[in-house]
Short mmCIF file of C-alpha atoms and ligand atoms in Angstrom, two decimals:
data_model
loop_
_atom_site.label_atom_id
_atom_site.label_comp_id
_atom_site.label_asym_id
_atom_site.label_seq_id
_atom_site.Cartn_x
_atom_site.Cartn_y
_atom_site.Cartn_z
CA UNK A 1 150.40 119.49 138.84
CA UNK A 2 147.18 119.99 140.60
CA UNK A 3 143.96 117.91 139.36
CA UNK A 4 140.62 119.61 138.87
CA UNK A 5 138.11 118.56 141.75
CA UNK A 6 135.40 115.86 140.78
CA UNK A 7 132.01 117.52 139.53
CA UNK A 8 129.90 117.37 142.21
CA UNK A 9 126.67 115.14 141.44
CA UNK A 10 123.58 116.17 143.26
CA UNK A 11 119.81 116.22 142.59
CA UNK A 12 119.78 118.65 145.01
CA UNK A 13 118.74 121.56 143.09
CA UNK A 14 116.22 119.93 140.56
CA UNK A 15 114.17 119.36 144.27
CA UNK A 16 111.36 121.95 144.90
CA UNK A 17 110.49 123.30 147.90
CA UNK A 18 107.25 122.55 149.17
CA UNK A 19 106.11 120.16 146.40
CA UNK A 20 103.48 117.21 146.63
CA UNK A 21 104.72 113.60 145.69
CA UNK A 22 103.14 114.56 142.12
CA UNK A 23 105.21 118.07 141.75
CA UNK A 24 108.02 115.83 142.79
CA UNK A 25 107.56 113.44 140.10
CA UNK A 26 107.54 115.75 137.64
CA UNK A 27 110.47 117.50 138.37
CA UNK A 28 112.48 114.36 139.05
CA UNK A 29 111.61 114.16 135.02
CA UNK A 30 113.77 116.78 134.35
CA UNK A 31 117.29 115.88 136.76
CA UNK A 32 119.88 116.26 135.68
CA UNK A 33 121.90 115.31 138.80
CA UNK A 34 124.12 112.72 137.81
CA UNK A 35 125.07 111.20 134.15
CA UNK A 36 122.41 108.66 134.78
CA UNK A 37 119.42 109.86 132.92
CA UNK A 38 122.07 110.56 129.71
CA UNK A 39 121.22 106.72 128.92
CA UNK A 40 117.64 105.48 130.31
CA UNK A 41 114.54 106.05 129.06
CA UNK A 42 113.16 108.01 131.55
CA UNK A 43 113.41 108.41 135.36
CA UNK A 44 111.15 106.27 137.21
CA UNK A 45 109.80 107.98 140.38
CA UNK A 46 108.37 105.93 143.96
CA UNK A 47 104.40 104.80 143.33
CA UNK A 48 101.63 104.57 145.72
CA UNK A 49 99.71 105.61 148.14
CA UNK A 50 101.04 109.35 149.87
CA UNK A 51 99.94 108.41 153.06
CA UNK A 52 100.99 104.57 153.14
CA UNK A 53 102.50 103.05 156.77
CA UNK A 54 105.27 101.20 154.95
CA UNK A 55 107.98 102.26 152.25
CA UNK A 56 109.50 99.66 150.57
CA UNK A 57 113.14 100.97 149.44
CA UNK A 58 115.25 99.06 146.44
CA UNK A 59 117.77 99.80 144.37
CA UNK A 60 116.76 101.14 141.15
CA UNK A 61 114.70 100.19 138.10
CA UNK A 62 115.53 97.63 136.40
CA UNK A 63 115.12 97.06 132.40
CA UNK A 64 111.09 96.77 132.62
CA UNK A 65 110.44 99.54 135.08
CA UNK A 66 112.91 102.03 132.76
CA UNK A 67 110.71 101.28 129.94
CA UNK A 68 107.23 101.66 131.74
CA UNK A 69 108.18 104.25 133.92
CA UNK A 70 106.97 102.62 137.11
CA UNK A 71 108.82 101.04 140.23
CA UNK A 72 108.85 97.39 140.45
CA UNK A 73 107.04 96.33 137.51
CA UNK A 74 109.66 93.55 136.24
CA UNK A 75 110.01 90.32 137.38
CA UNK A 76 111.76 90.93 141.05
CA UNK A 77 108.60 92.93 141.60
CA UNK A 78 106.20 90.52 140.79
CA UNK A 79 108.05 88.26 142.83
CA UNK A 80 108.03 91.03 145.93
CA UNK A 81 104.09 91.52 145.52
CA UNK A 82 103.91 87.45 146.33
CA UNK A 83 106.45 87.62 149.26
CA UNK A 84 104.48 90.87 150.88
CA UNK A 85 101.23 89.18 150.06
CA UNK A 86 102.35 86.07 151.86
CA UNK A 87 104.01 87.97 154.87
CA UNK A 88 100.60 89.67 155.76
CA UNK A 89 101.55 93.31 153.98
CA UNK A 90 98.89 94.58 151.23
CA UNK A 91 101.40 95.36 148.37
CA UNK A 92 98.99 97.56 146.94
CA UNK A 93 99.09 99.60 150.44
CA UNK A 94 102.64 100.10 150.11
CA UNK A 95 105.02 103.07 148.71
CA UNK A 96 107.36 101.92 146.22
CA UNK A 97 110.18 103.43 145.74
CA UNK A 98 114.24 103.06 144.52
CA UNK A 99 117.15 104.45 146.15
CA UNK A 100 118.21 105.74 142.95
CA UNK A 101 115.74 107.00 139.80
CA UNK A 102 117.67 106.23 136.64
CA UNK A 103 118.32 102.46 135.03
CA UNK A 104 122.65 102.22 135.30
CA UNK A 105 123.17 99.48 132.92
CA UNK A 106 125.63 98.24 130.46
CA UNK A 107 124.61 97.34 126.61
CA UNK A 108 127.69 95.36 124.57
CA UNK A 109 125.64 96.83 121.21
CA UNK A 110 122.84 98.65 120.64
CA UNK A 111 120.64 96.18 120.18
CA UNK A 112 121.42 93.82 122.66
CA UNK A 113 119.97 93.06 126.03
CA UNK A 114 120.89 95.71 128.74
CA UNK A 115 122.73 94.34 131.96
CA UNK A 116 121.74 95.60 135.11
CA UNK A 117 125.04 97.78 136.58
CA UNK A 118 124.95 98.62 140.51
CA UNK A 119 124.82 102.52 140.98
CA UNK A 120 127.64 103.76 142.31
CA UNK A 121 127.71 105.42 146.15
CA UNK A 122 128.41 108.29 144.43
CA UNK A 123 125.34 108.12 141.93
CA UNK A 124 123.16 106.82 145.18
CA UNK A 125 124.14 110.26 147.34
CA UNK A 126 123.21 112.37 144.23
CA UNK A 127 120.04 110.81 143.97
CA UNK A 128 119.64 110.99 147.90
CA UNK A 129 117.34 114.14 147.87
CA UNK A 130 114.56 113.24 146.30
CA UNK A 131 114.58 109.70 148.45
CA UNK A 132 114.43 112.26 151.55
CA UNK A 133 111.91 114.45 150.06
CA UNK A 134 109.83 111.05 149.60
CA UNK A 135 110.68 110.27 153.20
CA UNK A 136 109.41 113.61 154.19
CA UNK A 137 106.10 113.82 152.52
CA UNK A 138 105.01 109.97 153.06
CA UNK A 139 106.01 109.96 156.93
CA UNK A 140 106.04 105.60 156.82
CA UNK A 141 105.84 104.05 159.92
CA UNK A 142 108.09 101.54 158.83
CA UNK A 143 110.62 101.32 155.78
CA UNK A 144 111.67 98.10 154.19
CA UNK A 145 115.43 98.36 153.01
CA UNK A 146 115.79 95.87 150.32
CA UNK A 147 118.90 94.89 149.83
CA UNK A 148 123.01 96.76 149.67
CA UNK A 149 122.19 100.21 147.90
CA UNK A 150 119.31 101.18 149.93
CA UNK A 151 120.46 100.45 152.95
CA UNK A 152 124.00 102.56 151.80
CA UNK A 153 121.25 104.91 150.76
CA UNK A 154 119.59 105.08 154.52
CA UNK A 155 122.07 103.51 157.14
CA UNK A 156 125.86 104.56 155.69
CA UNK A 157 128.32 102.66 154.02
CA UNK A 158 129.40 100.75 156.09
CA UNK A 159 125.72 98.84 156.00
CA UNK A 160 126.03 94.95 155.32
CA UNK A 161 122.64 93.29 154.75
CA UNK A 162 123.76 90.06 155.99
CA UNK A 163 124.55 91.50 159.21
CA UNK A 164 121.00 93.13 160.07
CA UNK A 165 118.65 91.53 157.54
CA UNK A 166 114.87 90.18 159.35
CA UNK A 167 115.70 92.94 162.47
CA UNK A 168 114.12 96.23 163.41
CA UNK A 169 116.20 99.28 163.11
CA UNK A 170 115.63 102.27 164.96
CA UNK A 171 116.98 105.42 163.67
CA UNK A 172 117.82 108.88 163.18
CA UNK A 173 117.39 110.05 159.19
CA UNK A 174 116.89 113.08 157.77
CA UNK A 175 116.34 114.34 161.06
CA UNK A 176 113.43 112.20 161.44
CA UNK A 177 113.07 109.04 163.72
CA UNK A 178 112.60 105.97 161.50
CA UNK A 179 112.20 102.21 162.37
CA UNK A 180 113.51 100.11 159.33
CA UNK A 181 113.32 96.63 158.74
CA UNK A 182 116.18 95.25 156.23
CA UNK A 183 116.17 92.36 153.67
CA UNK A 184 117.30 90.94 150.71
CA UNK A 185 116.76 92.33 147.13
CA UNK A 186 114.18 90.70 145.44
CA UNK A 187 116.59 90.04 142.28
CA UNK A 188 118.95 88.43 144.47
CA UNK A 189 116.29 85.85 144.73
CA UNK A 190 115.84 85.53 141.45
CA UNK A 191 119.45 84.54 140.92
CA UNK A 192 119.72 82.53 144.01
CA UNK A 193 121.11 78.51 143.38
CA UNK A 194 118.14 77.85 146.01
CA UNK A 195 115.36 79.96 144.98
CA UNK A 196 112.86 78.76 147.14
CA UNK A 197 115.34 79.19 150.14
CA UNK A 198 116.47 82.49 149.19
CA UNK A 199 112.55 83.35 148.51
CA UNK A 200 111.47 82.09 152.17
CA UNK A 201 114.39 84.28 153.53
CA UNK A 202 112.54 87.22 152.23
CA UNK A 203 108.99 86.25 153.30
CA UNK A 204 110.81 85.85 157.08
CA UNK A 205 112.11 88.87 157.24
CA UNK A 206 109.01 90.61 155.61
CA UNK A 207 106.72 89.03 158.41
CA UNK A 208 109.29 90.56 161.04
CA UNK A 209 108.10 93.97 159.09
CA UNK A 210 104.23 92.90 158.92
CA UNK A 211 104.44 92.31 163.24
CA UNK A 212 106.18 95.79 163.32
CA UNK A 213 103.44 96.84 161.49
CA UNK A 214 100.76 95.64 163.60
S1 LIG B 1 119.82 108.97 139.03
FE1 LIG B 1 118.87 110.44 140.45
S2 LIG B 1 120.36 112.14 140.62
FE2 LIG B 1 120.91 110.92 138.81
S3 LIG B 1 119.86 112.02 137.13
FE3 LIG B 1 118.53 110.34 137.83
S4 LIG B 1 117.14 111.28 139.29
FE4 LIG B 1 118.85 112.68 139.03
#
């Protein structure tokens, strides 16, 4: 017996052609390119400045930024804003953006907390189009990969953080040349045994971005 082929998830066609980062905020209100946005509040699109050197790549909102509608507004961003300050990068000079737009998370009842769920790679490709049209319009000089998804999202799947974290990357994306400098998560400091360890680990490899940068 032959089994129907998986639905194809893509955000592919919810993308307009020749939009600015505000037309492409808008429509990425309306896709409908994976299950993802059956269960958050909204989709939370990349903030900041159009024409900033540095994108800073995660994973995808988290509880706080679902309900506010804004990248890295929850605790791992605070904590990301103090690690870039520290490093030498402006935070507030920096495009913010997640791999993937929708909050995946589970919720035992209704009205109990909601646990953070890693996106699947299948969920990250679908939501790879508007990350490229972000990529596109921005033009960084240098793109900060923070953490597993987003470098899935940008390098492949066979990317291990542990393996590249605190180097400069050169390479080919989207048909574009792109120099990226991988790191941590910012949550995965947050749940580190040593915090302050973990939390230096990301200010290293941030400064390795800042002197790329410069
Ligand atoms: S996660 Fe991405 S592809 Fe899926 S519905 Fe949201 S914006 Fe579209």
């Amino acid at each position: 017996m032959s089994t129907a082929p998986e639905e194809q998830y893509t955000a592919e066609p919810f993308v307009p052609d020749g939009a600015d980062l505000d037309g492409l905020r808008r429509a990425a209100g309306e896709c409908r390119g994976c299950p993802l946005h059956r269960d958050a509040t909204q989709t939370v699109f990349g903030a900041g400045d159009a024409r900033a050197r540095v994108m800073l790549v995660g994973e995808q909102p988290g509880d706080q930024e679902d309900r506010q509608g804004k990248p890295f507004v929850g605790p791992a961003g605070k904590l990301l804003d103090r690690a870039l300050a520290e490093a030498g990068i402006d935070p507030g000079e920096a495009y913010v953006t997640n791999a993937v737009k929708h909050f995946k998370f589970t919720q035992a009842e209704p009205r109990k907390r909601r646990i953070h769920k890693a996106p699947s790679l299948r969920e990250t490709t679908a939501c790879g189009p508007w990350l490229a049209a972000e990529l596109a319009l921005v033009e960084p000089e240098l793109i900060v990969v923070l953490g597993a998804t987003a470098g899935k999202a940008l390098l492949g799947s066979s990317f291990r953080v542990g393996e590249v974290r605190g180097t400069v990357l050169e390479r080919e994306i989207h048909g574009r040349a792109e120099r990226l400098v991988p790191t941590v998560h910012p949550s995965s400091v947050l749940r580190a045994d040593d915090r302050e360890g973990a939390y230096q680990g990301l200010v290293a490899d941030l400064r390795v971005a800042a002197r790329a940068l410069s």
